[in-house]
Coordinates of C-alpha atoms in Angstrom, one line a residue:
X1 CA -3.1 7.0 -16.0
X2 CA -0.4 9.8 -15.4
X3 CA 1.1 9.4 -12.2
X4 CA 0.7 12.6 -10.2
X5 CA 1.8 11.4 -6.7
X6 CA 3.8 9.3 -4.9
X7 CA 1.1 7.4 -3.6
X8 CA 0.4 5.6 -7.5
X9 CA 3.5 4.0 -7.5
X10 CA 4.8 3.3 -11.5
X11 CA 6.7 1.2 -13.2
X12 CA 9.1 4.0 -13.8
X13 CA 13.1 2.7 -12.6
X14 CA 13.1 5.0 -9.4
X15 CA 9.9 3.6 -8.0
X16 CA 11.3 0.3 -8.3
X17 CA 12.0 -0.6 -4.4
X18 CA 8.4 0.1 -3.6
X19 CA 7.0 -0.9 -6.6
X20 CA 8.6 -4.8 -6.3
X21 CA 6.9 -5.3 -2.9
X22 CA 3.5 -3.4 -4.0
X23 CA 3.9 -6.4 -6.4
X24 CA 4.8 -9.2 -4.0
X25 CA 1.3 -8.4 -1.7
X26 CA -0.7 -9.1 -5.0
X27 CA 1.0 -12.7 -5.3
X28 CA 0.5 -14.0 -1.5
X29 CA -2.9 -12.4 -1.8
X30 CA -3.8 -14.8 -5.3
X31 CA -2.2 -17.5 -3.2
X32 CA -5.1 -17.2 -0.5
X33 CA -7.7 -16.0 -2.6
X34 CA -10.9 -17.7 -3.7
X35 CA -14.3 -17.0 -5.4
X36 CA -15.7 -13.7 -5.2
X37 CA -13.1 -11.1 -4.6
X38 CA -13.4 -6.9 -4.1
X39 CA -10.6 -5.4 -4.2
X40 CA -10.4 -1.5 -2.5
X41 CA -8.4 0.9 -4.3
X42 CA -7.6 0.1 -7.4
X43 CA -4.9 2.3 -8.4
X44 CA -3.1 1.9 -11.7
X45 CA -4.5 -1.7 -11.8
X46 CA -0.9 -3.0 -12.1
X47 CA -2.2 -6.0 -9.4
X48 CA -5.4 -7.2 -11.6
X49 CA -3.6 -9.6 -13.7
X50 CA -2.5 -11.2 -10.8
X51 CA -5.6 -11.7 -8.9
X52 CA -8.3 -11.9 -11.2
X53 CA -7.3 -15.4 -12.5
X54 CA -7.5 -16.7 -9.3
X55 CA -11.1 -15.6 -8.6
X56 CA -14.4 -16.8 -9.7
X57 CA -15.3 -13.2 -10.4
X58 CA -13.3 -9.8 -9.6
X59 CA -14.7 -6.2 -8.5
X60 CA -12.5 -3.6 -7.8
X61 CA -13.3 -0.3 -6.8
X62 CA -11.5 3.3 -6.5
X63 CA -12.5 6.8 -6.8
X64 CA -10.9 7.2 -10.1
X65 CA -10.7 4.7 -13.1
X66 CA -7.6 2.6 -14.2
X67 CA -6.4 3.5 -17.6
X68 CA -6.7 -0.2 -18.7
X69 CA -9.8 -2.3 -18.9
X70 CA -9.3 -6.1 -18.0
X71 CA -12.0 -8.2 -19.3
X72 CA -14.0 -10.1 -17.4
X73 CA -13.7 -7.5 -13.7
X74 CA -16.0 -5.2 -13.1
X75 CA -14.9 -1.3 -12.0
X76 CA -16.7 0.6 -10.0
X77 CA -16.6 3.9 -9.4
X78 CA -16.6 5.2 -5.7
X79 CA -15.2 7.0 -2.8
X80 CA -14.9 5.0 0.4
X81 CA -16.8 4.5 2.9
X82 CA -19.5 3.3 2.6
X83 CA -18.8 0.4 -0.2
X84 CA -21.7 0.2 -2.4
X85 CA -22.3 -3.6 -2.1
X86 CA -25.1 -5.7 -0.8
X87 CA -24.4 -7.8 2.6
X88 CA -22.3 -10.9 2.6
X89 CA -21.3 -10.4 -1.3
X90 CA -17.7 -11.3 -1.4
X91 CA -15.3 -14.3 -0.1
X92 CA -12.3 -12.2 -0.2
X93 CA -12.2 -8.5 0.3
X94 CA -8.1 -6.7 -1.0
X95 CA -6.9 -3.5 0.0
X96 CA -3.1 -2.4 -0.5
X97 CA -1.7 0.3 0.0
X98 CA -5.4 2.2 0.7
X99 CA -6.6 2.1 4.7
X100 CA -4.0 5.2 5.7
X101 CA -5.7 7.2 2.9
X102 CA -9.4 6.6 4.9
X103 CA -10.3 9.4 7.6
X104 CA -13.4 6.9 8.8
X105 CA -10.8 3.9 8.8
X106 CA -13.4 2.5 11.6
X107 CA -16.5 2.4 9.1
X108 CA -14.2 1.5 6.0
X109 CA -13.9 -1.9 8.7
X110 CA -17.2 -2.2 9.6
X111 CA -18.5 -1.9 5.5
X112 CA -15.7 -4.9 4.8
X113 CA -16.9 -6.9 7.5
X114 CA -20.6 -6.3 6.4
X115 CA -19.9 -7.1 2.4
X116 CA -18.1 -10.6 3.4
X117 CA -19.4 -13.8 3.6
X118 CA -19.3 -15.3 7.4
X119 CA -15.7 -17.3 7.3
X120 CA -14.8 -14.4 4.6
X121 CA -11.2 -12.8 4.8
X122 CA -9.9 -9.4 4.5
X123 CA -6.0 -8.9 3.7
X124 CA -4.6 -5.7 4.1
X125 CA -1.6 -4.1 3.7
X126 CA -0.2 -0.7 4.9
X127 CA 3.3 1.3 5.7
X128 CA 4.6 0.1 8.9
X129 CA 4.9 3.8 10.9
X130 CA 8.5 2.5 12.2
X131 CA 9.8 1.9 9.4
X132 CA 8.5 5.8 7.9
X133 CA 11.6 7.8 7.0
X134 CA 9.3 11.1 7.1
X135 CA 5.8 12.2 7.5
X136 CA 3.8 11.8 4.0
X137 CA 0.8 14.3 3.7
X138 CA -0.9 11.8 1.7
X139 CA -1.3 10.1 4.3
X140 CA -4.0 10.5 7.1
X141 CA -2.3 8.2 10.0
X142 CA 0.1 5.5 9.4
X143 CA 0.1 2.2 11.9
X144 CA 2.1 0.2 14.0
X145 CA 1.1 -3.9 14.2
X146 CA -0.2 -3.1 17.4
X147 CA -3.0 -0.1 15.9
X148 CA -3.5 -2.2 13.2
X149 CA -4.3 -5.2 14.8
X150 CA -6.8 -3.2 17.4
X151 CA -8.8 -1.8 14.8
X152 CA -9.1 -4.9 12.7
X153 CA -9.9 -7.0 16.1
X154 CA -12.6 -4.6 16.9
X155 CA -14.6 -6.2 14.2
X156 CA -13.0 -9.1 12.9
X157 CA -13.1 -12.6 15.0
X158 CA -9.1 -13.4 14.1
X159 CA -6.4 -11.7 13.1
X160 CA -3.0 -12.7 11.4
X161 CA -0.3 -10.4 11.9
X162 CA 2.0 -10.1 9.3
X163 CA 4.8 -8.0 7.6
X164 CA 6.5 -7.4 4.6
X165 CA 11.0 -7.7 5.1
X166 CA 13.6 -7.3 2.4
X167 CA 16.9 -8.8 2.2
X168 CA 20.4 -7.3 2.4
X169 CA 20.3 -5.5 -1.1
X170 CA 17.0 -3.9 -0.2
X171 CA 18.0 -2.7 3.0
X172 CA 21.1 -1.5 1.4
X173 CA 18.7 0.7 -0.4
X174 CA 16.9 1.7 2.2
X175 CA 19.7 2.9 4.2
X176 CA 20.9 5.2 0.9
X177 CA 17.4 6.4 0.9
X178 CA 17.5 7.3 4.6
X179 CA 20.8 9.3 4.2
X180 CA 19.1 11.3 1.6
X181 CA 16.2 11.9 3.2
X182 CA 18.0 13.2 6.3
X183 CA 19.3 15.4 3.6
X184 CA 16.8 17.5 3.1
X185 CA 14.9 17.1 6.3
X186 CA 17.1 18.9 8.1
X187 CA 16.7 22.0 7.0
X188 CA 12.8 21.5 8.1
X189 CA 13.1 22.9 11.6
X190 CA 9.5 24.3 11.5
X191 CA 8.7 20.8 11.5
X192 CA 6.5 21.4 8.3
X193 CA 6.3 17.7 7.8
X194 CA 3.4 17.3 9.7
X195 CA 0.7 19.6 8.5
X196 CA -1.8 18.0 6.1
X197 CA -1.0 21.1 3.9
X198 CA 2.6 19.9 1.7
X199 CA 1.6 17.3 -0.7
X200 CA 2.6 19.1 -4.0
X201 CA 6.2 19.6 -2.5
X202 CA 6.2 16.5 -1.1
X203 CA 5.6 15.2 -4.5
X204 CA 7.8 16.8 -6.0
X205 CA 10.6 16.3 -3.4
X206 CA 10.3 12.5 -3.3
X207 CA 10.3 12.4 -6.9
X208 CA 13.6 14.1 -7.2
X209 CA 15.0 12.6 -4.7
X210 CA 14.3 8.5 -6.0
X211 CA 15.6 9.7 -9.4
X212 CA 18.6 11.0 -8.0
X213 CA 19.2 7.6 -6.4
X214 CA 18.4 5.9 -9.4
X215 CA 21.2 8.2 -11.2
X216 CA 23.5 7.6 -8.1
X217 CA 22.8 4.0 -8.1
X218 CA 21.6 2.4 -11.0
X219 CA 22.7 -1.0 -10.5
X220 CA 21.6 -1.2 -7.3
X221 CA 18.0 0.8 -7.5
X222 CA 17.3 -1.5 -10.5
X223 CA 18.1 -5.0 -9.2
X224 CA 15.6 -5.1 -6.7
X225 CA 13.3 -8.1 -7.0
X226 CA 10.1 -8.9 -5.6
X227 CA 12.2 -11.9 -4.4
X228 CA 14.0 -9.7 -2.5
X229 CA 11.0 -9.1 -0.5
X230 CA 9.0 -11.7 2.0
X231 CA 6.1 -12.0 4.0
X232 CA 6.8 -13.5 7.5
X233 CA 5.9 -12.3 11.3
X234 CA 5.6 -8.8 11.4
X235 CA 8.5 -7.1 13.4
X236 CA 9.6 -3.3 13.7
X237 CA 11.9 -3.6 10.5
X238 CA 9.1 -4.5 8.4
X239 CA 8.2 -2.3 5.4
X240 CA 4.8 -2.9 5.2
X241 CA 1.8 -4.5 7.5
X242 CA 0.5 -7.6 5.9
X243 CA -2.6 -8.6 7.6
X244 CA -5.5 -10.9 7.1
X245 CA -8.7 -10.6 9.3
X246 CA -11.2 -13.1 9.2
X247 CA -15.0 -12.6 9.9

């Protein structure tokens, strides 16, 4: 499908710091994974080859359709909450990327809980709001461990906390990235940022400004490699919020 925001991140060169650890969640995820498996917003369905082989059957769900079929996974066609499953249907239940997207994130919980099996898992993953070099409109809230790990504990009877880190070369990155962002923030001082209103300048903002990275920095933009990335205890510096909640 046409990518038409940031938040479906492509395989185009400039996405290629996010899109390496988008990637790395959906390998430690078919490393824990095991018969019947949902996954929660679909996206570009980039992640299904990666799962699906590992599961004894493979739902995924999102309000719009991938532009590739997979045989043998089922799509369905929804907007979230509620999840239109029956209770206790699903081993594993896989969101990335999704949860900061959900204005009922407290129900979107409570429907995963309900849909698992009892000793069922949900792994999640989500920015990590220190590590935000700006507010994205897309975006209804973003979370720190300690949010994150409230709301899933509300409902779920554990909860492993963990986080998403990259190495020298991607931090290298990230500081060019923060330079460049500073860039143009700074000339923000309405503090427009923060209204839910800017999403097509947003867009188009953070597309210019990864491709002018990428032209400043090919070398460097392109060498990123999801083994670059890895999942250990979650800490301030970590990109994203890798969490598994068990019911």
């Amino acid at each position: 499908a046409k990518i038409t925001t940031a938040e479906r991140v492509s395989r185009e060169a400039s996405d290629n710091f996010v899109f390496q650890r988008s990637l790395l969640a959906y390998h430690a995820a078919a490393q824990r994974i095991s018969g019947d498996v949902l996954e929660i917003g679909t996206g570009a369905g980039y992640g299904i080859e990666v799962v699906a082989p590992r599961a004894r059957s493979f739902v995924t769900i999102d309000k719009l359709a991938p532009a590739t079929q997979f045989p043998n996974v089922e799509f369905r066609q929804a907007t979230v909450p509620p999840l239109p499953f029956a209770n206790d249907s699903f081993d594993f239940v896989i969101s990335f990327q999704v949860i900061e997207h959900i204005k009922r994130d407290l129900e979107l919980v409570r429907e995963v809980k309900r849909v698992l099996r009892p000793g069922g898992k949900f792994i999640v993953t989500t920015p990590n709001a220190p590590m935000s070099l700006t507010r994205n409109p897309w975006h209804i809230r973003e979370y720190t461990a300690a949010e994150l790990r409230s709301l899933l504990g509300s409902e779920f009877s554990s909860v492993e906390a963990l986080g998403v880190s990259g190495n020298a070369r991607v931090m290298e990155y990230y500081e060019q990235n923060r330079r460049s962002v500073k860039r143009i923030t700074r000339f923000d001082i309405l503090d427009l940022q923060h209204p839910l209103l800017l999403q097509f300048p947003y867009d188009v903002l953070n597309r210019i400004n990864r491709r002018r990275l990428l032209k400043s920095n090919t070398d460097l933009t392109t060498s990123i490699r999801m083994d670059d990335y890895r999942i250990g205890p979650v800490t301030d510096e970590s990109f994203d919020l890798f969490f598994v909640a068990e019911k």
